[in-house]
Short mmCIF file of C-alpha atoms in Angstrom, two decimals:
data_model
loop_
_atom_site.label_atom_id
_atom_site.label_comp_id
_atom_site.label_asym_id
_atom_site.label_seq_id
_atom_site.Cartn_x
_atom_site.Cartn_y
_atom_site.Cartn_z
CA UNK A 1 -0.14 10.98 23.62
CA UNK A 2 -0.73 14.52 24.89
CA UNK A 3 -0.61 16.67 28.03
CA UNK A 4 0.52 15.88 31.53
CA UNK A 5 -1.48 12.64 31.60
CA UNK A 6 -0.41 11.30 28.20
CA UNK A 7 -4.04 10.78 27.21
CA UNK A 8 -4.63 9.01 23.92
CA UNK A 9 -6.12 11.67 21.59
CA UNK A 10 -7.93 8.96 19.61
CA UNK A 11 -9.66 7.77 22.77
CA UNK A 12 -10.54 11.34 23.77
CA UNK A 13 -12.05 11.97 20.32
CA UNK A 14 -13.94 8.69 20.62
CA UNK A 15 -15.38 9.79 23.98
CA UNK A 16 -16.64 13.06 22.47
CA UNK A 17 -18.17 11.31 19.49
CA UNK A 18 -19.97 8.87 21.78
CA UNK A 19 -21.28 11.79 23.86
CA UNK A 20 -22.62 13.38 20.68
CA UNK A 21 -24.27 10.10 19.71
CA UNK A 22 -25.89 9.78 23.15
CA UNK A 23 -26.99 13.41 23.27
CA UNK A 24 -28.28 13.93 19.74
CA UNK A 25 -31.66 12.16 20.25
CA UNK A 26 -32.23 14.25 23.38
CA UNK A 27 -31.57 17.44 21.42
CA UNK A 28 -34.06 16.34 18.75
CA UNK A 29 -36.57 15.69 21.53
CA UNK A 30 -35.97 19.19 22.90
CA UNK A 31 -36.32 20.72 19.43
CA UNK A 32 -39.74 19.13 18.97
CA UNK A 33 -41.29 19.95 22.37
CA UNK A 34 -42.07 22.98 24.49
CA UNK A 35 -42.93 23.55 28.14
CA UNK A 36 -44.93 26.03 30.15
CA UNK A 37 -41.69 27.53 31.49
CA UNK A 38 -40.23 28.03 28.01
CA UNK A 39 -43.41 29.83 26.99
CA UNK A 40 -43.41 31.94 30.16
CA UNK A 41 -39.81 32.94 29.43
CA UNK A 42 -40.88 34.07 25.94
CA UNK A 43 -43.55 36.29 27.46
CA UNK A 44 -41.13 37.69 30.04
CA UNK A 45 -38.89 38.73 27.16
CA UNK A 46 -41.97 40.32 25.56
CA UNK A 47 -42.48 42.44 28.68
CA UNK A 48 -44.89 40.64 31.03
CA UNK A 49 -44.07 41.60 34.63
CA UNK A 50 -45.60 41.57 38.09
CA UNK A 51 -47.97 39.30 40.01
CA UNK A 52 -51.59 39.19 41.13
CA UNK A 53 -52.64 39.94 44.73
CA UNK A 54 -52.03 36.28 45.66
CA UNK A 55 -48.45 36.45 44.41
CA UNK A 56 -49.06 34.40 41.26
CA UNK A 57 -47.03 35.97 38.41
CA UNK A 58 -49.11 37.45 35.61
CA UNK A 59 -47.01 35.45 33.17
CA UNK A 60 -48.29 32.23 34.77
CA UNK A 61 -51.88 33.45 34.62
CA UNK A 62 -51.49 34.36 30.94
CA UNK A 63 -49.90 31.06 29.88
CA UNK A 64 -52.53 29.11 31.83
CA UNK A 65 -55.31 31.01 30.05
CA UNK A 66 -53.81 30.35 26.62
CA UNK A 67 -53.33 26.65 27.39
CA UNK A 68 -56.93 26.37 28.60
CA UNK A 69 -58.23 27.78 25.30
CA UNK A 70 -55.88 26.40 22.62
CA UNK A 71 -53.35 24.11 24.30
CA UNK A 72 -49.59 24.50 24.57
CA UNK A 73 -48.38 22.90 21.34
CA UNK A 74 -48.81 25.99 19.14
CA UNK A 75 -46.71 28.12 21.49
CA UNK A 76 -48.25 31.09 23.28
CA UNK A 77 -46.70 33.94 21.31
CA UNK A 78 -49.07 33.91 18.34
CA UNK A 79 -52.33 33.48 20.36
CA UNK A 80 -51.23 36.23 22.77
CA UNK A 81 -50.28 38.79 20.14
CA UNK A 82 -53.35 37.97 18.08
CA UNK A 83 -55.45 38.65 21.18
CA UNK A 84 -53.66 41.98 21.74
CA UNK A 85 -54.75 43.06 18.27
CA UNK A 86 -58.31 41.83 18.67
CA UNK A 87 -58.66 43.46 22.10
CA UNK A 88 -56.92 46.64 20.91
CA UNK A 89 -54.45 46.44 23.81
CA UNK A 90 -50.77 47.34 23.60
CA UNK A 91 -49.68 46.27 27.09
CA UNK A 92 -49.14 42.50 27.34
CA UNK A 93 -49.27 42.61 31.16
CA UNK A 94 -52.69 44.25 30.97
CA UNK A 95 -53.76 41.45 28.64
CA UNK A 96 -52.61 38.94 31.25
CA UNK A 97 -54.73 40.68 33.87
CA UNK A 98 -57.80 40.62 31.62
CA UNK A 99 -57.16 36.96 30.80
CA UNK A 100 -56.96 36.11 34.50
CA UNK A 101 -60.33 37.81 34.98
CA UNK A 102 -61.82 35.64 32.21
CA UNK A 103 -62.55 38.54 29.86
CA UNK A 104 -60.25 37.41 27.02
CA UNK A 105 -60.43 34.30 24.88
CA UNK A 106 -57.52 33.00 22.85
CA UNK A 107 -57.45 31.34 19.45
CA UNK A 108 -54.89 30.19 16.91
CA UNK A 109 -55.19 32.59 13.98
CA UNK A 110 -54.48 31.77 10.36
CA UNK A 111 -53.61 33.69 7.22
CA UNK A 112 -52.86 37.39 7.54
CA UNK A 113 -53.82 37.46 11.21
CA UNK A 114 -51.26 34.77 11.99
CA UNK A 115 -48.56 36.59 10.00
CA UNK A 116 -49.28 39.84 11.81
CA UNK A 117 -49.23 38.13 15.21
CA UNK A 118 -45.89 36.48 14.46
CA UNK A 119 -44.41 39.79 13.35
CA UNK A 120 -45.64 41.58 16.49
CA UNK A 121 -44.43 38.79 18.76
CA UNK A 122 -40.98 38.80 17.22
CA UNK A 123 -40.75 42.58 17.56
CA UNK A 124 -41.68 42.49 21.26
CA UNK A 125 -39.46 39.53 22.14
CA UNK A 126 -36.62 41.03 20.12
CA UNK A 127 -36.76 44.10 22.35
CA UNK A 128 -36.27 41.83 25.37
CA UNK A 129 -33.31 40.08 23.75
CA UNK A 130 -31.76 43.46 22.99
CA UNK A 131 -32.04 44.33 26.69
CA UNK A 132 -30.00 41.20 27.43
CA UNK A 133 -27.49 42.28 24.80
CA UNK A 134 -27.14 45.67 26.50
CA UNK A 135 -26.56 44.05 29.89
CA UNK A 136 -23.85 41.83 28.41
CA UNK A 137 -22.14 44.86 26.86
CA UNK A 138 -22.43 46.60 30.23
CA UNK A 139 -20.62 43.70 31.92
CA UNK A 140 -17.86 43.80 29.36
CA UNK A 141 -17.39 47.54 29.94
CA UNK A 142 -17.23 47.07 33.71
CA UNK A 143 -14.71 44.24 33.42
CA UNK A 144 -12.53 46.48 31.27
CA UNK A 145 -12.94 49.31 33.78
CA UNK A 146 -12.44 47.43 37.04
CA UNK A 147 -10.49 44.41 35.82
CA UNK A 148 -10.67 40.70 36.55
CA UNK A 149 -9.06 39.07 39.60
CA UNK A 150 -5.30 38.93 39.21
CA UNK A 151 -5.12 35.14 39.47
CA UNK A 152 -7.05 31.94 38.93
CA UNK A 153 -8.91 30.10 40.28
CA UNK A 154 -11.61 32.62 41.05
CA UNK A 155 -12.69 32.32 44.69
CA UNK A 156 -16.40 31.46 44.83
CA UNK A 157 -18.27 31.95 48.12
CA UNK A 158 -21.87 31.27 49.12
CA UNK A 159 -24.16 33.58 51.06
CA UNK A 160 -27.85 33.12 51.80
CA UNK A 161 -29.62 34.14 54.98
CA UNK A 162 -33.13 34.11 53.55
CA UNK A 163 -33.24 37.91 53.77
CA UNK A 164 -31.83 39.68 50.71
CA UNK A 165 -31.13 42.77 52.82
CA UNK A 166 -28.95 40.65 55.13
CA UNK A 167 -27.33 38.87 52.18
CA UNK A 168 -26.10 42.14 50.70
CA UNK A 169 -23.74 43.24 53.52
CA UNK A 170 -22.51 39.64 53.92
CA UNK A 171 -21.74 39.45 50.19
CA UNK A 172 -19.92 42.77 50.27
CA UNK A 173 -17.90 41.68 53.31
CA UNK A 174 -16.98 38.44 51.53
CA UNK A 175 -15.81 40.40 48.48
CA UNK A 176 -13.62 42.60 50.70
CA UNK A 177 -12.16 39.41 52.23
CA UNK A 178 -11.16 38.09 48.81
CA UNK A 179 -14.21 36.43 47.20
CA UNK A 180 -14.38 36.92 43.42
CA UNK A 181 -17.77 35.28 42.86
CA UNK A 182 -20.77 35.54 45.19
CA UNK A 183 -23.39 32.79 44.95
CA UNK A 184 -26.78 33.35 46.58
CA UNK A 185 -28.23 29.94 47.46
CA UNK A 186 -31.93 29.57 46.74
CA UNK A 187 -34.49 28.80 49.40
CA UNK A 188 -34.95 25.06 49.87
CA UNK A 189 -37.59 23.68 47.54
CA UNK A 190 -37.77 26.66 45.16
CA UNK A 191 -36.68 24.42 42.30
CA UNK A 192 -40.03 22.61 42.63
CA UNK A 193 -42.13 25.77 42.40
CA UNK A 194 -43.61 26.14 38.91
CA UNK A 195 -43.50 29.92 39.18
CA UNK A 196 -40.91 32.57 40.02
CA UNK A 197 -41.78 34.60 43.14
CA UNK A 198 -41.95 38.38 42.77
CA UNK A 199 -40.24 41.17 44.65
CA UNK A 200 -37.61 41.47 47.35
CA UNK A 201 -37.87 38.70 49.94
CA UNK A 202 -36.91 38.73 53.62
CA UNK A 203 -37.41 35.12 54.64
CA UNK A 204 -36.40 31.78 53.18
CA UNK A 205 -35.43 28.26 54.19
CA UNK A 206 -31.68 27.57 54.15
CA UNK A 207 -31.45 30.12 51.35
CA UNK A 208 -32.93 33.21 49.75
CA UNK A 209 -35.66 33.13 47.10
CA UNK A 210 -34.43 33.80 43.58
CA UNK A 211 -36.49 36.69 42.22
CA UNK A 212 -35.83 39.36 39.62
CA UNK A 213 -35.82 42.07 42.28
CA UNK A 214 -33.39 40.14 44.48
CA UNK A 215 -31.15 39.71 41.42
CA UNK A 216 -31.29 43.46 40.80
CA UNK A 217 -30.54 44.41 44.41
CA UNK A 218 -27.54 42.09 44.74
CA UNK A 219 -26.11 43.05 41.34
CA UNK A 220 -26.26 46.74 42.28
CA UNK A 221 -24.55 46.04 45.61
CA UNK A 222 -21.75 44.06 43.99
CA UNK A 223 -21.29 46.79 41.37
CA UNK A 224 -20.64 49.13 44.27
CA UNK A 225 -18.14 46.62 45.71
CA UNK A 226 -16.46 46.28 42.33
CA UNK A 227 -15.87 50.02 42.23
CA UNK A 228 -14.57 50.00 45.81
CA UNK A 229 -12.21 47.03 45.30
CA UNK A 230 -11.02 47.75 41.77
CA UNK A 231 -12.04 44.34 40.42
CA UNK A 232 -15.30 43.08 38.95
CA UNK A 233 -17.17 40.90 41.47
CA UNK A 234 -19.35 38.28 39.81
CA UNK A 235 -22.82 37.14 40.90
CA UNK A 236 -24.24 33.62 40.68
CA UNK A 237 -27.68 32.11 41.14
CA UNK A 238 -29.63 29.08 39.91
CA UNK A 239 -31.19 28.27 36.53
CA UNK A 240 -32.49 24.87 37.51
CA UNK A 241 -35.76 23.27 38.52
CA UNK A 242 -39.17 23.81 36.97
CA UNK A 243 -38.50 27.45 36.03
CA UNK A 244 -35.08 27.01 34.43
CA UNK A 245 -35.84 29.04 31.25
CA UNK A 246 -37.35 31.91 33.23
CA UNK A 247 -34.43 32.04 35.67
CA UNK A 248 -32.01 32.20 32.75
CA UNK A 249 -34.02 35.02 31.19
CA UNK A 250 -34.18 37.03 34.41
CA UNK A 251 -30.46 36.47 34.95
CA UNK A 252 -29.73 37.87 31.50
CA UNK A 253 -31.98 40.87 32.10
CA UNK A 254 -30.33 41.67 35.45
CA UNK A 255 -26.70 40.96 34.42
CA UNK A 256 -25.89 37.93 36.52
CA UNK A 257 -22.56 36.41 35.55
CA UNK A 258 -22.88 32.71 36.35
CA UNK A 259 -25.83 30.37 36.72
CA UNK A 260 -25.98 26.81 38.00
CA UNK A 261 -27.41 24.98 35.00
CA UNK A 262 -26.84 21.24 34.82
CA UNK A 263 -28.51 19.08 32.17
CA UNK A 264 -29.51 16.28 34.57
CA UNK A 265 -29.45 17.64 38.14
CA UNK A 266 -33.19 18.34 38.31
CA UNK A 267 -33.96 14.89 36.96
CA UNK A 268 -31.75 13.03 39.39
CA UNK A 269 -32.04 15.03 42.59
CA UNK A 270 -35.43 16.76 42.32
CA UNK A 271 -37.35 14.06 40.41
CA UNK A 272 -38.31 16.48 37.65
CA UNK A 273 -39.44 14.76 34.47
CA UNK A 274 -36.50 14.11 32.11
CA UNK A 275 -38.22 15.44 28.99
CA UNK A 276 -39.30 18.62 30.82
CA UNK A 277 -35.72 19.09 32.02
CA UNK A 278 -34.00 18.59 28.68
CA UNK A 279 -36.41 20.92 26.85
CA UNK A 280 -35.99 23.59 29.52
CA UNK A 281 -32.21 23.26 29.73
CA UNK A 282 -31.74 23.73 25.98
CA UNK A 283 -33.69 26.99 25.94
CA UNK A 284 -32.00 28.22 29.12
CA UNK A 285 -28.56 27.55 27.66
CA UNK A 286 -29.44 29.44 24.50
CA UNK A 287 -30.27 32.43 26.69
CA UNK A 288 -27.06 32.01 28.69
CA UNK A 289 -25.04 31.88 25.48
CA UNK A 290 -26.58 35.17 24.32
CA UNK A 291 -26.14 36.80 27.75
CA UNK A 292 -22.47 35.82 28.12
CA UNK A 293 -23.23 33.90 31.31
CA UNK A 294 -20.94 31.12 32.56
CA UNK A 295 -22.89 27.99 33.47
CA UNK A 296 -21.95 25.77 36.41
CA UNK A 297 -22.86 22.11 36.05
CA UNK A 298 -23.65 19.75 38.90
CA UNK A 299 -21.48 16.65 38.59
CA UNK A 300 -20.28 17.15 42.17
CA UNK A 301 -23.72 16.06 43.36
CA UNK A 302 -23.29 12.56 41.91
CA UNK A 303 -20.46 11.96 44.35
CA UNK A 304 -22.62 12.78 47.36
CA UNK A 305 -24.82 9.75 46.60
CA UNK A 306 -22.42 7.41 44.76
CA UNK A 307 -18.87 6.37 45.63
CA UNK A 308 -16.36 8.94 44.37
CA UNK A 309 -13.84 6.28 43.35
CA UNK A 310 -16.05 3.57 41.90
CA UNK A 311 -18.28 6.04 40.03
CA UNK A 312 -15.66 8.61 39.00
CA UNK A 313 -16.23 7.75 35.34
CA UNK A 314 -19.88 8.84 35.56
CA UNK A 315 -18.66 12.35 36.35
CA UNK A 316 -16.53 12.30 33.19
CA UNK A 317 -19.46 11.02 31.13
CA UNK A 318 -21.74 13.76 32.48
CA UNK A 319 -19.10 16.42 31.77
CA UNK A 320 -18.84 15.22 28.17
CA UNK A 321 -22.63 15.23 27.79
CA UNK A 322 -22.90 18.69 29.35
CA UNK A 323 -20.22 19.91 26.95
CA UNK A 324 -22.14 18.54 23.95
CA UNK A 325 -25.47 19.99 25.06
CA UNK A 326 -23.84 23.34 25.82
CA UNK A 327 -22.07 23.60 22.47
CA UNK A 328 -25.25 22.63 20.63
CA UNK A 329 -27.09 25.44 22.42
CA UNK A 330 -24.43 27.98 21.44
CA UNK A 331 -22.26 28.21 24.57
CA UNK A 332 -18.52 28.68 24.06
CA UNK A 333 -15.84 26.80 25.99
CA UNK A 334 -15.12 29.81 28.23
CA UNK A 335 -18.74 29.58 29.46
CA UNK A 336 -18.52 25.94 30.60
CA UNK A 337 -17.98 25.78 34.35
CA UNK A 338 -18.07 21.97 34.32
CA UNK A 339 -18.35 20.62 37.83
CA UNK A 340 -16.37 18.07 39.80
CA UNK A 341 -15.55 17.60 43.46
CA UNK A 342 -13.11 16.57 46.18
CA UNK A 343 -15.39 13.86 47.62
CA UNK A 344 -13.22 10.73 48.03
CA UNK A 345 -13.31 9.26 51.53
CA UNK A 346 -10.07 10.55 53.12
CA UNK A 347 -9.60 7.16 54.80
CA UNK A 348 -9.12 5.51 51.38
CA UNK A 349 -5.39 4.83 50.79
CA UNK A 350 -3.81 7.37 48.41
CA UNK A 351 -7.01 9.44 48.42
CA UNK A 352 -5.14 12.66 47.64
CA UNK A 353 -3.40 11.10 44.64
CA UNK A 354 -6.76 9.83 43.39
CA UNK A 355 -8.21 13.32 43.73
CA UNK A 356 -5.27 14.72 41.77
CA UNK A 357 -5.83 12.17 39.02
CA UNK A 358 -9.54 12.95 38.71
CA UNK A 359 -9.07 16.73 38.82
CA UNK A 360 -6.23 16.70 36.31
CA UNK A 361 -8.23 14.44 33.98
CA UNK A 362 -11.01 17.03 33.89
CA UNK A 363 -8.50 19.81 33.27
CA UNK A 364 -6.87 17.93 30.38
CA UNK A 365 -10.15 16.89 28.76
CA UNK A 366 -11.54 20.44 28.87
CA UNK A 367 -8.49 22.73 28.61
CA UNK A 368 -10.42 25.89 27.74
CA UNK A 369 -13.29 25.50 30.23
CA UNK A 370 -13.28 27.33 33.59
CA UNK A 371 -13.81 24.14 35.60
CA UNK A 372 -15.71 24.53 38.87
CA UNK A 373 -13.95 22.67 41.69
CA UNK A 374 -16.22 21.78 44.61
CA UNK A 375 -15.09 21.17 48.23
CA UNK A 376 -15.58 18.13 50.46
CA UNK A 377 -19.04 17.74 52.01
CA UNK A 378 -19.91 14.05 52.23
CA UNK A 379 -17.02 13.12 54.54
CA UNK A 380 -17.02 16.22 56.73
CA UNK A 381 -17.66 14.82 60.20
CA UNK A 382 -18.06 17.89 62.39
CA UNK A 383 -14.40 17.81 63.44
CA UNK A 384 -13.58 21.37 62.40
CA UNK A 385 -9.81 20.88 62.65
CA UNK A 386 -9.87 17.87 60.35
CA UNK A 387 -12.32 19.72 58.11
CA UNK A 388 -10.05 22.73 57.77
CA UNK A 389 -7.16 20.43 56.84
CA UNK A 390 -9.29 18.65 54.22
CA UNK A 391 -10.27 22.02 52.77
CA UNK A 392 -6.58 22.90 52.60
CA UNK A 393 -5.89 19.71 50.63
CA UNK A 394 -8.85 20.57 48.39
CA UNK A 395 -7.46 24.07 47.77
CA UNK A 396 -4.03 22.60 47.02
CA UNK A 397 -5.40 20.14 44.46
CA UNK A 398 -7.33 22.99 42.86
CA UNK A 399 -4.21 25.07 42.28
CA UNK A 400 -2.01 22.09 41.32
CA UNK A 401 -4.44 21.11 38.56
CA UNK A 402 -5.31 24.60 37.28
CA UNK A 403 -9.00 24.74 38.19
CA UNK A 404 -10.87 27.87 37.11
CA UNK A 405 -13.48 28.39 39.85
CA UNK A 406 -12.92 27.24 43.44
CA UNK A 407 -15.88 27.06 45.81
CA UNK A 408 -14.73 27.89 49.33
CA UNK A 409 -15.04 24.89 51.64
CA UNK A 410 -16.32 25.36 55.20
CA UNK A 411 -14.84 23.54 58.15
CA UNK A 412 -18.29 23.62 59.78
CA UNK A 413 -19.90 21.77 56.85
CA UNK A 414 -22.55 19.36 58.25
CA UNK A 415 -22.55 21.16 61.61
CA UNK A 416 -24.13 24.61 61.22
CA UNK A 417 -24.90 27.20 58.61
CA UNK A 418 -21.55 29.02 58.48
CA UNK A 419 -20.96 31.98 60.75
CA UNK A 420 -19.18 35.01 59.33
CA UNK A 421 -16.12 33.95 61.33
CA UNK A 422 -16.23 30.51 59.67
CA UNK A 423 -16.16 32.16 56.27
CA UNK A 424 -13.26 34.35 57.32
CA UNK A 425 -11.19 31.34 58.42
CA UNK A 426 -12.11 29.46 55.23
CA UNK A 427 -11.06 32.41 53.08
CA UNK A 428 -7.78 32.61 55.01
CA UNK A 429 -7.19 28.96 54.11
CA UNK A 430 -7.80 29.66 50.41
CA UNK A 431 -5.69 32.80 50.37
CA UNK A 432 -2.78 31.04 52.08
CA UNK A 433 -2.75 28.11 49.66
CA UNK A 434 -3.17 30.27 46.55
CA UNK A 435 -0.57 32.73 47.81
CA UNK A 436 1.96 30.04 48.71
CA UNK A 437 1.37 27.67 45.79
CA UNK A 438 -0.67 29.58 43.21
CA UNK A 439 1.68 28.71 40.35
CA UNK A 440 2.29 25.10 41.32
CA UNK A 441 0.29 23.80 38.36
CA UNK A 442 3.17 24.93 36.13
CA UNK A 443 5.57 22.57 37.94
CA UNK A 444 3.27 19.65 38.75
CA UNK A 445 3.78 16.88 36.20
CA UNK A 446 2.82 13.33 37.28
CA UNK A 447 5.37 10.57 36.75
CA UNK A 448 5.14 8.96 33.32
CA UNK A 449 3.29 5.68 33.74
CA UNK A 450 2.84 6.37 37.44
CA UNK A 451 -0.15 6.08 39.78
CA UNK A 452 -1.87 9.33 38.75
CA UNK A 453 -1.52 8.73 35.01
CA UNK A 454 -2.73 5.15 35.31
CA UNK A 455 -5.75 6.18 37.38
CA UNK A 456 -6.72 8.90 34.89
CA UNK A 457 -6.41 6.47 31.97
CA UNK A 458 -8.61 3.96 33.78
CA UNK A 459 -11.35 6.53 34.50
CA UNK A 460 -11.34 7.71 30.88
CA UNK A 461 -11.51 4.11 29.64
CA UNK A 462 -14.45 3.34 31.94
CA UNK A 463 -16.18 6.54 30.73
CA UNK A 464 -15.85 5.42 27.12
CA UNK A 465 -17.25 1.99 27.99
CA UNK A 466 -20.25 3.59 29.70
CA UNK A 467 -20.87 5.94 26.77
CA UNK A 468 -20.84 2.96 24.43
CA UNK A 469 -23.50 1.23 26.55
CA UNK A 470 -25.60 4.41 26.63
CA UNK A 471 -25.33 4.66 22.84
CA UNK A 472 -26.58 1.09 22.48
CA UNK A 473 -29.62 1.93 24.64
CA UNK A 474 -30.41 5.65 24.96
CA UNK A 475 -29.60 8.38 27.43
CA UNK A 476 -33.17 8.37 28.72
CA UNK A 477 -32.92 4.62 29.36
CA UNK A 478 -29.60 5.07 31.16
CA UNK A 479 -31.15 7.72 33.42
CA UNK A 480 -34.14 5.46 34.09
CA UNK A 481 -31.81 2.65 35.14
CA UNK A 482 -29.93 4.75 37.70
CA UNK A 483 -26.65 5.17 35.81
CA UNK A 484 -25.95 8.64 37.24
CA UNK A 485 -25.95 9.23 40.99
CA UNK A 486 -27.77 5.86 41.46
CA UNK A 487 -31.14 7.63 41.03
CA UNK A 488 -33.65 5.88 38.73
CA UNK A 489 -35.78 8.41 36.84
CA UNK A 490 -38.00 7.06 34.00
CA UNK A 491 -38.99 9.44 31.21
CA UNK A 492 -42.73 8.95 31.70
CA UNK A 493 -42.70 10.07 35.33
CA UNK A 494 -41.54 12.96 37.45
CA UNK A 495 -42.68 16.44 38.34
CA UNK A 496 -43.65 18.83 35.58
CA UNK A 497 -44.56 16.30 32.89
CA UNK A 498 -48.02 17.85 32.54
CA UNK A 499 -46.30 21.07 31.48
CA UNK A 500 -44.72 19.51 28.36
CA UNK A 501 -46.22 19.46 24.85
CA UNK A 502 -45.08 18.29 21.43
CA UNK A 503 -44.92 21.04 18.82
CA UNK A 504 -47.90 21.35 16.52
CA UNK A 505 -47.16 21.99 12.83
CA UNK A 506 -47.66 25.75 13.30
CA UNK A 507 -45.63 26.07 16.52
CA UNK A 508 -43.84 29.41 16.79
CA UNK A 509 -41.34 30.68 19.33
CA UNK A 510 -39.82 34.06 18.41
CA UNK A 511 -37.17 33.82 21.16
CA UNK A 512 -35.79 30.53 19.84
CA UNK A 513 -35.89 31.92 16.30
CA UNK A 514 -33.83 34.96 17.33
CA UNK A 515 -31.38 33.03 19.51
CA UNK A 516 -30.72 30.36 16.89
CA UNK A 517 -30.18 32.94 14.17
CA UNK A 518 -27.45 34.56 16.30
CA UNK A 519 -25.69 31.28 17.19
#
């Protein structure tokens, strides 16, 4: 038996082996398929930028033209770079413009032409990957220069007005008030757009559009704040939805530090096709691994639809699956911001002890991961006094169990989009708890054989049982039957399925080739 919970190491090893068994067929599926977003990400690395007068990115127009001529299953890199040679063009964005005008036709070359196209594609995409490498090195220099926050957990706070130029001063004010990580929430519904908008945006719906220019503007602003405050302030956005690989690529190019990137969130909560999602998430995680980005997974969302006590084991199962998929894609433990949440109904007897058991179980199962601890939302009633107290309990559990990233809870959750004054009060709550009890995790040891240990053992046992059932069926079947978050999502349905293709024998992706060689 090990750790504060006396977990059986044999059972823990069994859980990880079962997660590998459940996840391996999905990885093989991802290895043998591509998507339009994966191919667009490849071309973004190769240098395609900008959008047409209607706001449609040139990278979308170029991939659509290739697919119309030769299909998706060969990949787009070879047809595109073969066309550059035939058209005697050196600018891939110009080629996209000509393709959109219908003046270029694409083909799948063979022999020496194919070899030359592969070589040119790898050279161009390699230049994009080297840009990501430089941005990672830049981050590492800035962290050495300005330093990390003096304590854990890092304080993670959300801003998003819809207007990037309003977001910037709010983010800087939050950093001055103690926030270590700024997350810019995306505009509602962006995850279902099969393109990435271009440019700086000044309106959105309950969030701000994720664009490369918005990434650049906010990163520059937080660099200024880092210099002012003497600590590196991290920036978070979203690599999820139909453009997951492209978002990951843009995040690497603009030096974002964290990205929300769950393996099943888009399937369960946005009805995106499971195969599309698993193919996209593998590529996106390979990019994140190369860029040194910490991913945040979305297990907290399960508990907003399912009961946080009865279904606690599904969170553990998802964390184990996310760990397997992340490791397979090249992510290290320090990059795994595995999610979980303080979502038990506070009217349930011993709810705080249950929360402690669940949070400590995650900490003990993933000792080297910077776990992301999410605040109460489902049972926030609009009573701001009760809400502030619940957030205080949430903050206390976070420090008692050694969480790595703590999302600031708002007492006005479910009432209004937070005012600046709401954020100030919420940050005061966090600062008080961390200041008064920041080292309490060193002293907190549950009673041997007591309530907390027994609850943690039960959740782990139920997780192993569920993983065994998934192994006897398949992960795709389990998702189709509503195992996670009670959402039923069959593999032959969902948004984005028409953008998936099985690899042809001559499929080539220079980005995957480079990223896998470095893993």
